[in-house]
PDB file of C-alpha atoms in Angstrom:
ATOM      1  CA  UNK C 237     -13.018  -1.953   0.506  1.00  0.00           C
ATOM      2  CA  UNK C 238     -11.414  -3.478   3.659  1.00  0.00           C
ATOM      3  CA  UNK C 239      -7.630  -3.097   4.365  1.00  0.00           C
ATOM      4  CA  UNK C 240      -5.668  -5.657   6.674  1.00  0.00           C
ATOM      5  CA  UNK C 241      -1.679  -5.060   7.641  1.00  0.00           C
ATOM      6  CA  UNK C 242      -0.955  -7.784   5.225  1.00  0.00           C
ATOM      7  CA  UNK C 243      -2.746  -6.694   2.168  1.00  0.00           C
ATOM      8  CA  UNK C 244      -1.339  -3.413   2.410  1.00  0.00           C
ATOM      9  CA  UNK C 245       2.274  -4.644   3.142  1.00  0.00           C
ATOM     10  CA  UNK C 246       1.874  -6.411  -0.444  1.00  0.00           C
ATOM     11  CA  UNK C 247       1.686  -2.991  -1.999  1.00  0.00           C
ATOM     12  CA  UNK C 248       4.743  -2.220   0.382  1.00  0.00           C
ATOM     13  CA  UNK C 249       7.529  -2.399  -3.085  1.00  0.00           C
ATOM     14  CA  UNK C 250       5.117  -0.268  -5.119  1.00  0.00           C
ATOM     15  CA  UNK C 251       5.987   2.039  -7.589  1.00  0.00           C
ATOM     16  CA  UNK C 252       4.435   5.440  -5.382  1.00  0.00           C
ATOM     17  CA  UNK C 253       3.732   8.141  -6.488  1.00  0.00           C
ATOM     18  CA  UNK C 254       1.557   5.870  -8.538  1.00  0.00           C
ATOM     19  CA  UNK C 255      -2.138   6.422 -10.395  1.00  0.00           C
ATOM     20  CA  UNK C 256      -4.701   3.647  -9.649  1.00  0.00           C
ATOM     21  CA  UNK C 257      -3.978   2.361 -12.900  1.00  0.00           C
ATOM     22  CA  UNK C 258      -1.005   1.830 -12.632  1.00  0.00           C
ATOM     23  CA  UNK C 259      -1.068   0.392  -9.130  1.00  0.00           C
ATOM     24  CA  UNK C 260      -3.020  -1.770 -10.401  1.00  0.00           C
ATOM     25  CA  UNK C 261      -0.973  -2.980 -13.477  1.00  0.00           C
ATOM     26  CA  UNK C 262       2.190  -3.347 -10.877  1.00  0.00           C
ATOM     27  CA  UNK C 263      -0.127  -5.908  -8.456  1.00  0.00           C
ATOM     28  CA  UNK C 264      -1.143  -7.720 -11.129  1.00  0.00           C
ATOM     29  CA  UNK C 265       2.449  -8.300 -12.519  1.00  0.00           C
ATOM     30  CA  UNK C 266       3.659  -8.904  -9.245  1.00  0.00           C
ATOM     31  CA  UNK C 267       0.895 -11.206  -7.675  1.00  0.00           C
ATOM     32  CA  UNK C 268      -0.946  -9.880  -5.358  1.00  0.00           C
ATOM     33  CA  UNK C 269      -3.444 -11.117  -3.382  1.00  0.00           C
ATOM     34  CA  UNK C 270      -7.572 -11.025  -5.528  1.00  0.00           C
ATOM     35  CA  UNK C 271      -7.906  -8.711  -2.615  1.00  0.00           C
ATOM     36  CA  UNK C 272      -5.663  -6.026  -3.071  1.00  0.00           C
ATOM     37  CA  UNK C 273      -6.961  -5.849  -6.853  1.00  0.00           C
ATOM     38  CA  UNK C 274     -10.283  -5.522  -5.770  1.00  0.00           C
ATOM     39  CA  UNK C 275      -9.772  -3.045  -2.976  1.00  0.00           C
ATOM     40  CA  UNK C 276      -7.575  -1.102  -5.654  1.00  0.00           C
ATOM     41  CA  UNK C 277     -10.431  -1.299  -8.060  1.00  0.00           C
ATOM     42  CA  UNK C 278     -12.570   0.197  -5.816  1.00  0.00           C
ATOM     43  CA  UNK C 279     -10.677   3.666  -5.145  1.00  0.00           C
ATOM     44  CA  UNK C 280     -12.102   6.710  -6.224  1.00  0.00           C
ATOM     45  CA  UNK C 281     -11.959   7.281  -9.776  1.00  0.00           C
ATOM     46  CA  UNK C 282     -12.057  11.269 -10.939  1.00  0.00           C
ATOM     47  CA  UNK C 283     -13.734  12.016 -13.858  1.00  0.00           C
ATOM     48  CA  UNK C 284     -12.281  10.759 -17.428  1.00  0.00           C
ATOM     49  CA  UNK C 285      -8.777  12.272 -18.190  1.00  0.00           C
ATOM     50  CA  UNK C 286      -8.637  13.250 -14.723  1.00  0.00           C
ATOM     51  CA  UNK C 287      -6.215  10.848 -12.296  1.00  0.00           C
ATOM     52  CA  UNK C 288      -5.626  10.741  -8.968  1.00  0.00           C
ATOM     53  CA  UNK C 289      -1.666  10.411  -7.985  1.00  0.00           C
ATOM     54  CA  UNK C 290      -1.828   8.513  -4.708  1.00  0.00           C
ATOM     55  CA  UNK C 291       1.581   9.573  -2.998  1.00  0.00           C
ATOM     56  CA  UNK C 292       2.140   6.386  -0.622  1.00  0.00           C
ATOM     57  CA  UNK C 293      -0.094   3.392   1.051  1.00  0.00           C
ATOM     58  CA  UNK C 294      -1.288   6.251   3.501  1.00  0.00           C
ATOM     59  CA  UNK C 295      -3.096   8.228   0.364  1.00  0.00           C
ATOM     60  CA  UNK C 296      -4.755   4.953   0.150  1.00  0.00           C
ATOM     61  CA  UNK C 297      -5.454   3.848   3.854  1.00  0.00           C
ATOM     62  CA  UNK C 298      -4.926   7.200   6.065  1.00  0.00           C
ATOM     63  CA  UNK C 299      -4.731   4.528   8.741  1.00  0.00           C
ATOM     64  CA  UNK C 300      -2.027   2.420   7.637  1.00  0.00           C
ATOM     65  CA  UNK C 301       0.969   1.822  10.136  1.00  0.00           C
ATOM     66  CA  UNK C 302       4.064   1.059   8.653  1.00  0.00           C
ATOM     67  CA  UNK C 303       7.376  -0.402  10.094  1.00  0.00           C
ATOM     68  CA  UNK C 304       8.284   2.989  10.757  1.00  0.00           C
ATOM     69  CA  UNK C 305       5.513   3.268  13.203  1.00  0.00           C
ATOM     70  CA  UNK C 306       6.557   0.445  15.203  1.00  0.00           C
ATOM     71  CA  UNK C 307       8.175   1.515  18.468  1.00  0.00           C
ATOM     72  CA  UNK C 308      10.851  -0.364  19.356  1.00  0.00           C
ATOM     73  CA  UNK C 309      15.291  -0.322  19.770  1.00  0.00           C
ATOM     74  CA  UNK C 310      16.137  -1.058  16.203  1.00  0.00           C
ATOM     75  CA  UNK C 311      19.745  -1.913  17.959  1.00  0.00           C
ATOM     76  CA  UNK C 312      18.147  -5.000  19.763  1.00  0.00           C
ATOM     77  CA  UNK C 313      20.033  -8.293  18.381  1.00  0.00           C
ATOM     78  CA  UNK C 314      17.702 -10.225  16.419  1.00  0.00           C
ATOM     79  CA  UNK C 315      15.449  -7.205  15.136  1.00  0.00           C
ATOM     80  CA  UNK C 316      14.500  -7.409  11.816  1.00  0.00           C
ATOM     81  CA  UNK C 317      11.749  -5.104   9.678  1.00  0.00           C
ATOM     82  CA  UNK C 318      11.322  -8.211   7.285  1.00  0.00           C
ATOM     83  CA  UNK C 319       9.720  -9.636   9.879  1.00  0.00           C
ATOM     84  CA  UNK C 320       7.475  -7.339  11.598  1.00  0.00           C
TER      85      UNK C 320
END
């Protein structure tokens, strides 16, 4: 399972707190890169009847950094989080 910015920002409107499940159902509806499906395929499944309720994309990918991360002035003219 390999993580890039981009293929975790598609997962950025998700429904969290989400099961894998159902992460996966919302990707699928919504698009997402073969990628993401297969990297959400591949998270750890709990024994049967047992789910795992990842909280955000950091549950997933401890390492993610998200546009909150980003240091910067958000007053600068022209700054925009779309486009980070």
């Amino acid at each position: 399972m390999i993580w890039t910015v981009e293929l975790a920002a598609a997962l950025d409107d998700a429904p969290f707190p989400a099961t894998r499940e159902e992460l996966i159902e919302w990707a699928v509806r919504n698009g997402a890169p073969q990628q993401v499906l297969d990297n959400l395929h591949d998270l750890e499944e709990i024994e049967e009847g047992e789910d795992v309720v990842y909280e955000d994309m950091e549950d997933i990918w401890p390492d993610y950094i998200g546009k909150e991360d980003f240091f910067h002035n958000e007053e600068d003219e022209g700054f925009d989080y779309d486009n980070v």
